[in-house]
């Protein structure tokens, strides 16, 4: 078992050529805005078709859980869709951090069972879902750095905005 190698990039997740990119989806799995919108737009209708099969089989995807589909026209081989927590100011922070950690953990586990060696994550829940960026970054990095695997070798964090990039850069340095 070995610890994964992490890398940090600023850019667009849909351009990243890895085995799997991770989508910050919603529980319906029917697409949306943000990185979800970009993935479906670039990946094409095959992804939504695959999501609809999953919806038929298991309904949508619960917060903190993950499902896997084709990547369609994307450079990646697969898309792992996970649903981050919608941040609530007056709710318990630890339980929300735990749900967010599960997004990273369950995505990595899914990559492992599908023999995928490289995985790229966006900053899950830090856009529409309003999770504080620093807090989310700490959860993401801690979860990934604690993950031991015989399959997954590389995790690339892709930050779309400057603020997230600076936060990740400071923590990873
Ligand atoms: N590549 C990488 N990161 C991106 C991209 C992209 N093309 N587009 C947006 N992001 C970043 C945002 O800047 C943010 O830091 O992804 C992070 C997550 O933001 P959202 O995409 O809004 O995802 P999230 O906050 O998890 O909210 C999920 O938004 O798009 C809907 O259907 C989605 O309902 C779900 C909700």
PDB file of C-alpha atoms and ligand atoms in Angstrom:
ATOM      1  CA  UNK A   1       0.000   0.000   0.000  1.00  0.00           C
ATOM      2  CA  UNK A   2       1.393   3.438  -0.748  1.00  0.00           C
ATOM      3  CA  UNK A   3       0.370   7.038  -0.315  1.00  0.00           C
ATOM      4  CA  UNK A   4      -0.813   8.765  -3.471  1.00  0.00           C
ATOM      5  CA  UNK A   5       1.197  11.506  -5.174  1.00  0.00           C
ATOM      6  CA  UNK A   6      -0.698  14.799  -5.270  1.00  0.00           C
ATOM      7  CA  UNK A   7      -0.418  17.558  -7.837  1.00  0.00           C
ATOM      8  CA  UNK A   8      -2.054  20.989  -8.046  1.00  0.00           C
ATOM      9  CA  UNK A   9      -3.210  22.668 -11.252  1.00  0.00           C
ATOM     10  CA  UNK A  10      -5.145  25.835 -12.023  1.00  0.00           C
ATOM     11  CA  UNK A  11      -7.513  25.298 -14.913  1.00  0.00           C
ATOM     12  CA  UNK A  12     -10.506  23.528 -16.374  1.00  0.00           C
ATOM     13  CA  UNK A  13     -11.163  19.976 -15.195  1.00  0.00           C
ATOM     14  CA  UNK A  14     -12.654  19.020 -18.574  1.00  0.00           C
ATOM     15  CA  UNK A  15      -9.228  19.390 -20.203  1.00  0.00           C
ATOM     16  CA  UNK A  16      -7.381  17.094 -17.801  1.00  0.00           C
ATOM     17  CA  UNK A  17      -6.145  13.813 -19.277  1.00  0.00           C
ATOM     18  CA  UNK A  18      -6.333  11.359 -16.376  1.00  0.00           C
ATOM     19  CA  UNK A  19      -8.054   8.005 -15.870  1.00  0.00           C
ATOM     20  CA  UNK A  20     -10.956   9.633 -14.008  1.00  0.00           C
ATOM     21  CA  UNK A  21     -12.146  13.153 -13.322  1.00  0.00           C
ATOM     22  CA  UNK A  22     -14.542  13.720 -10.444  1.00  0.00           C
ATOM     23  CA  UNK A  23     -17.727  15.683 -11.022  1.00  0.00           C
ATOM     24  CA  UNK A  24     -19.288  17.871  -8.321  1.00  0.00           C
ATOM     25  CA  UNK A  25     -22.773  16.646  -9.147  1.00  0.00           C
ATOM     26  CA  UNK A  26     -26.138  16.961  -7.455  1.00  0.00           C
ATOM     27  CA  UNK A  27     -28.249  14.124  -6.074  1.00  0.00           C
ATOM     28  CA  UNK A  28     -30.423  13.967  -9.212  1.00  0.00           C
ATOM     29  CA  UNK A  29     -27.378  13.153 -11.422  1.00  0.00           C
ATOM     30  CA  UNK A  30     -29.170  15.062 -14.186  1.00  0.00           C
ATOM     31  CA  UNK A  31     -26.529  17.775 -14.589  1.00  0.00           C
ATOM     32  CA  UNK A  32     -26.436  21.402 -13.563  1.00  0.00           C
ATOM     33  CA  UNK A  33     -24.131  24.387 -13.721  1.00  0.00           C
ATOM     34  CA  UNK A  34     -20.533  24.818 -12.585  1.00  0.00           C
ATOM     35  CA  UNK A  35     -18.185  21.924 -13.176  1.00  0.00           C
ATOM     36  CA  UNK A  36     -21.205  19.596 -13.600  1.00  0.00           C
ATOM     37  CA  UNK A  37     -22.406  21.722 -16.504  1.00  0.00           C
ATOM     38  CA  UNK A  38     -18.955  21.844 -18.051  1.00  0.00           C
ATOM     39  CA  UNK A  39     -18.480  18.076 -17.849  1.00  0.00           C
ATOM     40  CA  UNK A  40     -21.817  17.324 -19.490  1.00  0.00           C
ATOM     41  CA  UNK A  41     -21.241  20.014 -22.132  1.00  0.00           C
ATOM     42  CA  UNK A  42     -17.801  18.805 -23.174  1.00  0.00           C
ATOM     43  CA  UNK A  43     -18.417  15.109 -22.459  1.00  0.00           C
ATOM     44  CA  UNK A  44     -21.604  14.985 -24.466  1.00  0.00           C
ATOM     45  CA  UNK A  45     -24.923  13.125 -24.111  1.00  0.00           C
ATOM     46  CA  UNK A  46     -23.349   9.720 -23.400  1.00  0.00           C
ATOM     47  CA  UNK A  47     -22.651  10.836 -19.831  1.00  0.00           C
ATOM     48  CA  UNK A  48     -26.255  11.814 -19.135  1.00  0.00           C
ATOM     49  CA  UNK A  49     -27.448   8.568 -20.738  1.00  0.00           C
ATOM     50  CA  UNK A  50     -25.197   6.616 -18.369  1.00  0.00           C
ATOM     51  CA  UNK A  51     -26.440   8.693 -15.412  1.00  0.00           C
ATOM     52  CA  UNK A  52     -30.044   7.897 -16.355  1.00  0.00           C
ATOM     53  CA  UNK A  53     -29.262   4.156 -16.221  1.00  0.00           C
ATOM     54  CA  UNK A  54     -27.879   4.635 -12.709  1.00  0.00           C
ATOM     55  CA  UNK A  55     -30.957   6.654 -11.740  1.00  0.00           C
ATOM     56  CA  UNK A  56     -33.155   3.781 -12.953  1.00  0.00           C
ATOM     57  CA  UNK A  57     -31.081   1.277 -10.933  1.00  0.00           C
ATOM     58  CA  UNK A  58     -30.603   3.179  -7.689  1.00  0.00           C
ATOM     59  CA  UNK A  59     -32.423   6.503  -7.906  1.00  0.00           C
ATOM     60  CA  UNK A  60     -29.943   9.397  -7.719  1.00  0.00           C
ATOM     61  CA  UNK A  61     -26.763   9.678  -5.657  1.00  0.00           C
ATOM     62  CA  UNK A  62     -26.765  10.472  -1.945  1.00  0.00           C
ATOM     63  CA  UNK A  63     -24.558  13.225  -0.503  1.00  0.00           C
ATOM     64  CA  UNK A  64     -21.058  11.859   0.144  1.00  0.00           C
ATOM     65  CA  UNK A  65     -21.554   8.916  -2.197  1.00  0.00           C
ATOM     66  CA  UNK A  66     -20.161   8.400  -5.713  1.00  0.00           C
ATOM     67  CA  UNK A  67     -21.069   6.680  -8.976  1.00  0.00           C
ATOM     68  CA  UNK A  68     -19.024   6.149 -12.161  1.00  0.00           C
ATOM     69  CA  UNK A  69     -19.853   6.615 -15.836  1.00  0.00           C
ATOM     70  CA  UNK A  70     -18.203   6.905 -19.217  1.00  0.00           C
ATOM     71  CA  UNK A  71     -16.395  10.188 -19.878  1.00  0.00           C
ATOM     72  CA  UNK A  72     -17.868  10.504 -23.385  1.00  0.00           C
ATOM     73  CA  UNK A  73     -15.812  12.998 -25.436  1.00  0.00           C
ATOM     74  CA  UNK A  74     -13.674  14.109 -22.484  1.00  0.00           C
ATOM     75  CA  UNK A  75      -9.926  13.283 -22.477  1.00  0.00           C
ATOM     76  CA  UNK A  76     -10.423  11.297 -19.262  1.00  0.00           C
ATOM     77  CA  UNK A  77     -11.507   7.642 -19.402  1.00  0.00           C
ATOM     78  CA  UNK A  78     -14.221   7.848 -16.737  1.00  0.00           C
ATOM     79  CA  UNK A  79     -16.233  10.394 -14.765  1.00  0.00           C
ATOM     80  CA  UNK A  80     -16.843   9.738 -11.097  1.00  0.00           C
ATOM     81  CA  UNK A  81     -19.890  11.723  -9.974  1.00  0.00           C
ATOM     82  CA  UNK A  82     -20.074  12.609  -6.299  1.00  0.00           C
ATOM     83  CA  UNK A  83     -22.478  14.850  -4.425  1.00  0.00           C
ATOM     84  CA  UNK A  84     -21.032  17.312  -1.962  1.00  0.00           C
ATOM     85  CA  UNK A  85     -22.875  18.718   1.055  1.00  0.00           C
ATOM     86  CA  UNK A  86     -24.744  21.989   0.649  1.00  0.00           C
ATOM     87  CA  UNK A  87     -23.095  24.090   3.367  1.00  0.00           C
ATOM     88  CA  UNK A  88     -25.422  25.259   6.124  1.00  0.00           C
ATOM     89  CA  UNK A  89     -24.090  28.010   8.404  1.00  0.00           C
ATOM     90  CA  UNK A  90     -26.070  26.969  11.456  1.00  0.00           C
ATOM     91  CA  UNK A  91     -25.638  23.214  11.082  1.00  0.00           C
ATOM     92  CA  UNK A  92     -22.928  21.117  12.720  1.00  0.00           C
ATOM     93  CA  UNK A  93     -19.650  21.786  10.872  1.00  0.00           C
ATOM     94  CA  UNK A  94     -18.024  18.452  11.768  1.00  0.00           C
ATOM     95  CA  UNK A  95     -20.820  16.412  10.203  1.00  0.00           C
ATOM     96  CA  UNK A  96     -20.658  18.534   7.048  1.00  0.00           C
ATOM     97  CA  UNK A  97     -16.870  18.088   6.910  1.00  0.00           C
ATOM     98  CA  UNK A  98     -17.406  14.327   7.302  1.00  0.00           C
ATOM     99  CA  UNK A  99     -19.840  14.254   4.367  1.00  0.00           C
ATOM    100  CA  UNK A 100     -17.368  16.207   2.213  1.00  0.00           C
ATOM    101  CA  UNK A 101     -14.531  13.851   3.199  1.00  0.00           C
ATOM    102  CA  UNK A 102     -16.732  10.943   2.117  1.00  0.00           C
ATOM    103  CA  UNK A 103     -16.973  12.482  -1.379  1.00  0.00           C
ATOM    104  CA  UNK A 104     -13.195  12.220  -1.751  1.00  0.00           C
ATOM    105  CA  UNK A 105     -12.927   8.840  -0.027  1.00  0.00           C
ATOM    106  CA  UNK A 106     -15.765   7.171  -1.965  1.00  0.00           C
ATOM    107  CA  UNK A 107     -14.467   8.611  -5.241  1.00  0.00           C
ATOM    108  CA  UNK A 108     -10.997   7.184  -4.529  1.00  0.00           C
ATOM    109  CA  UNK A 109     -12.489   3.815  -3.550  1.00  0.00           C
ATOM    110  CA  UNK A 110     -14.478   3.726  -6.775  1.00  0.00           C
ATOM    111  CA  UNK A 111     -11.363   4.582  -8.780  1.00  0.00           C
ATOM    112  CA  UNK A 112      -9.567   1.750  -7.009  1.00  0.00           C
ATOM    113  CA  UNK A 113     -12.214  -0.842  -7.766  1.00  0.00           C
ATOM    114  CA  UNK A 114     -12.126   0.232 -11.398  1.00  0.00           C
ATOM    115  CA  UNK A 115      -8.325  -0.022 -11.516  1.00  0.00           C
ATOM    116  CA  UNK A 116      -7.912   3.675 -12.292  1.00  0.00           C
ATOM    117  CA  UNK A 117      -4.441   5.026 -11.449  1.00  0.00           C
ATOM    118  CA  UNK A 118      -4.937   8.774 -11.822  1.00  0.00           C
ATOM    119  CA  UNK A 119      -7.830  10.855 -10.494  1.00  0.00           C
ATOM    120  CA  UNK A 120      -8.512  14.573 -10.740  1.00  0.00           C
ATOM    121  CA  UNK A 121     -10.779  16.466  -8.348  1.00  0.00           C
ATOM    122  CA  UNK A 122     -12.417  19.899  -8.530  1.00  0.00           C
ATOM    123  CA  UNK A 123     -12.987  21.818  -5.293  1.00  0.00           C
ATOM    124  CA  UNK A 124     -16.178  20.000  -4.397  1.00  0.00           C
ATOM    125  CA  UNK A 125     -18.984  22.004  -2.703  1.00  0.00           C
ATOM    126  CA  UNK A 126     -17.082  25.322  -2.825  1.00  0.00           C
ATOM    127  CA  UNK A 127     -19.163  26.848  -5.611  1.00  0.00           C
ATOM    128  CA  UNK A 128     -22.964  26.721  -5.686  1.00  0.00           C
ATOM    129  CA  UNK A 129     -22.952  24.619  -2.498  1.00  0.00           C
ATOM    130  CA  UNK A 130     -21.201  27.385  -0.574  1.00  0.00           C
ATOM    131  CA  UNK A 131     -18.743  25.364   1.499  1.00  0.00           C
ATOM    132  CA  UNK A 132     -16.036  27.627   2.962  1.00  0.00           C
ATOM    133  CA  UNK A 133     -13.069  27.193   0.624  1.00  0.00           C
ATOM    134  CA  UNK A 134     -10.312  26.914   3.239  1.00  0.00           C
ATOM    135  CA  UNK A 135     -12.264  24.375   5.277  1.00  0.00           C
ATOM    136  CA  UNK A 136     -13.107  22.365   2.155  1.00  0.00           C
ATOM    137  CA  UNK A 137      -9.474  22.420   1.021  1.00  0.00           C
ATOM    138  CA  UNK A 138      -8.270  21.108   4.395  1.00  0.00           C
ATOM    139  CA  UNK A 139     -10.800  18.262   4.255  1.00  0.00           C
ATOM    140  CA  UNK A 140      -9.942  17.398   0.647  1.00  0.00           C
ATOM    141  CA  UNK A 141      -6.179  17.390   1.121  1.00  0.00           C
ATOM    142  CA  UNK A 142      -6.258  15.530   4.458  1.00  0.00           C
ATOM    143  CA  UNK A 143      -8.576  12.838   3.057  1.00  0.00           C
ATOM    144  CA  UNK A 144      -6.464  12.321  -0.059  1.00  0.00           C
ATOM    145  CA  UNK A 145      -3.116  12.347   1.758  1.00  0.00           C
ATOM    146  CA  UNK A 146      -4.407   9.766   4.249  1.00  0.00           C
ATOM    147  CA  UNK A 147      -5.640   7.462   1.499  1.00  0.00           C
ATOM    148  CA  UNK A 148      -3.431   4.385   0.975  1.00  0.00           C
ATOM    149  CA  UNK A 149      -3.819   2.401  -2.195  1.00  0.00           C
ATOM    150  CA  UNK A 150      -2.197  -0.302  -4.299  1.00  0.00           C
ATOM    151  CA  UNK A 151      -3.980   1.055  -7.383  1.00  0.00           C
ATOM    152  CA  UNK A 152      -4.468   4.821  -7.289  1.00  0.00           C
ATOM    153  CA  UNK A 153      -1.085   6.497  -7.746  1.00  0.00           C
ATOM    154  CA  UNK A 154      -1.781  10.151  -8.587  1.00  0.00           C
ATOM    155  CA  UNK A 155      -4.386  12.686  -7.511  1.00  0.00           C
ATOM    156  CA  UNK A 156      -4.535  16.060  -9.250  1.00  0.00           C
ATOM    157  CA  UNK A 157      -6.423  18.897  -7.582  1.00  0.00           C
ATOM    158  CA  UNK A 158      -7.725  21.246 -10.278  1.00  0.00           C
ATOM    159  CA  UNK A 159      -8.673  24.736  -9.101  1.00  0.00           C
ATOM    160  CA  UNK A 160     -10.757  26.833 -11.440  1.00  0.00           C
ATOM    161  CA  UNK A 161     -10.562  30.053  -9.424  1.00  0.00           C
ATOM    162  CA  UNK A 162      -7.586  31.923  -7.995  1.00  0.00           C
ATOM    163  CA  UNK A 163      -8.829  31.876  -4.410  1.00  0.00           C
ATOM    164  CA  UNK A 164      -9.002  28.077  -4.296  1.00  0.00           C
ATOM    165  CA  UNK A 165      -5.642  27.794  -6.045  1.00  0.00           C
ATOM    166  CA  UNK A 166      -3.915  30.012  -3.482  1.00  0.00           C
ATOM    167  CA  UNK A 167      -5.533  28.128  -0.592  1.00  0.00           C
ATOM    168  CA  UNK A 168      -4.491  24.722  -1.959  1.00  0.00           C
ATOM    169  CA  UNK A 169      -1.004  26.014  -2.802  1.00  0.00           C
ATOM    170  CA  UNK A 170      -0.471  27.296   0.734  1.00  0.00           C
ATOM    171  CA  UNK A 171      -1.662  24.063   2.342  1.00  0.00           C
ATOM    172  CA  UNK A 172       0.252  21.736   0.010  1.00  0.00           C
ATOM    173  CA  UNK A 173       3.530  23.722   0.239  1.00  0.00           C
TER     174      UNK A 173
HETATM  175  N1  LIG B   1     -13.156  22.926 -13.953  1.00  0.00           N
HETATM  176  C1  LIG B   1     -12.755  22.865 -12.650  1.00  0.00           C
HETATM  177  N2  LIG B   1     -13.429  23.428 -11.642  1.00  0.00           N
HETATM  178  C2  LIG B   1     -14.549  24.115 -11.962  1.00  0.00           C
HETATM  179  C3  LIG B   1     -15.040  24.222 -13.287  1.00  0.00           C
HETATM  180  C4  LIG B   1     -14.283  23.600 -14.303  1.00  0.00           C
HETATM  181  N3  LIG B   1     -14.666  23.640 -15.588  1.00  0.00           N
HETATM  182  N4  LIG B   1     -16.183  24.969 -13.256  1.00  0.00           N
HETATM  183  C5  LIG B   1     -16.385  25.321 -11.974  1.00  0.00           C
HETATM  184  N5  LIG B   1     -15.403  24.818 -11.193  1.00  0.00           N
HETATM  185  C6  LIG B   1     -15.182  24.967  -9.760  1.00  0.00           C
HETATM  186  C7  LIG B   1     -15.844  26.123  -9.087  1.00  0.00           C
HETATM  187  O1  LIG B   1     -15.050  27.299  -9.249  1.00  0.00           O
HETATM  188  C8  LIG B   1     -15.824  25.641  -7.640  1.00  0.00           C
HETATM  189  O2  LIG B   1     -14.558  25.963  -7.043  1.00  0.00           O
HETATM  190  O3  LIG B   1     -15.732  23.813  -9.137  1.00  0.00           O
HETATM  191  C9  LIG B   1     -15.923  24.111  -7.764  1.00  0.00           C
HETATM  192  C10 LIG B   1     -17.265  23.537  -7.357  1.00  0.00           C
HETATM  193  O4  LIG B   1     -18.280  24.451  -7.756  1.00  0.00           O
HETATM  194  P1  LIG B   1     -19.659  23.918  -8.420  1.00  0.00           P
HETATM  195  O5  LIG B   1     -19.366  23.407  -9.766  1.00  0.00           O
HETATM  196  O6  LIG B   1     -20.630  25.026  -8.248  1.00  0.00           O
HETATM  197  O7  LIG B   1     -20.057  22.661  -7.510  1.00  0.00           O
HETATM  198  P2  LIG B   1     -20.643  22.613  -6.028  1.00  0.00           P
HETATM  199  O8  LIG B   1     -20.296  23.820  -5.242  1.00  0.00           O
HETATM  200  O9  LIG B   1     -20.219  21.267  -5.529  1.00  0.00           O
HETATM  201  O10 LIG B   1     -22.219  22.646  -6.276  1.00  0.00           O
HETATM  202  C11 LIG B   1     -22.796  21.552  -6.931  1.00  0.00           C
HETATM  203  O11 LIG B   1     -23.762  22.954  -8.576  1.00  0.00           O
HETATM  204  O12 LIG B   1     -23.410  22.791 -10.806  1.00  0.00           O
HETATM  205  C12 LIG B   1     -24.279  22.442  -9.820  1.00  0.00           C
HETATM  206  O13 LIG B   1     -25.274  20.397 -10.559  1.00  0.00           O
HETATM  207  C13 LIG B   1     -24.374  20.951  -9.633  1.00  0.00           C
HETATM  208  O14 LIG B   1     -26.240  21.149  -8.170  1.00  0.00           O
HETATM  209  C14 LIG B   1     -24.853  20.892  -8.220  1.00  0.00           C
HETATM  210  C15 LIG B   1     -24.092  22.034  -7.545  1.00  0.00           C
END
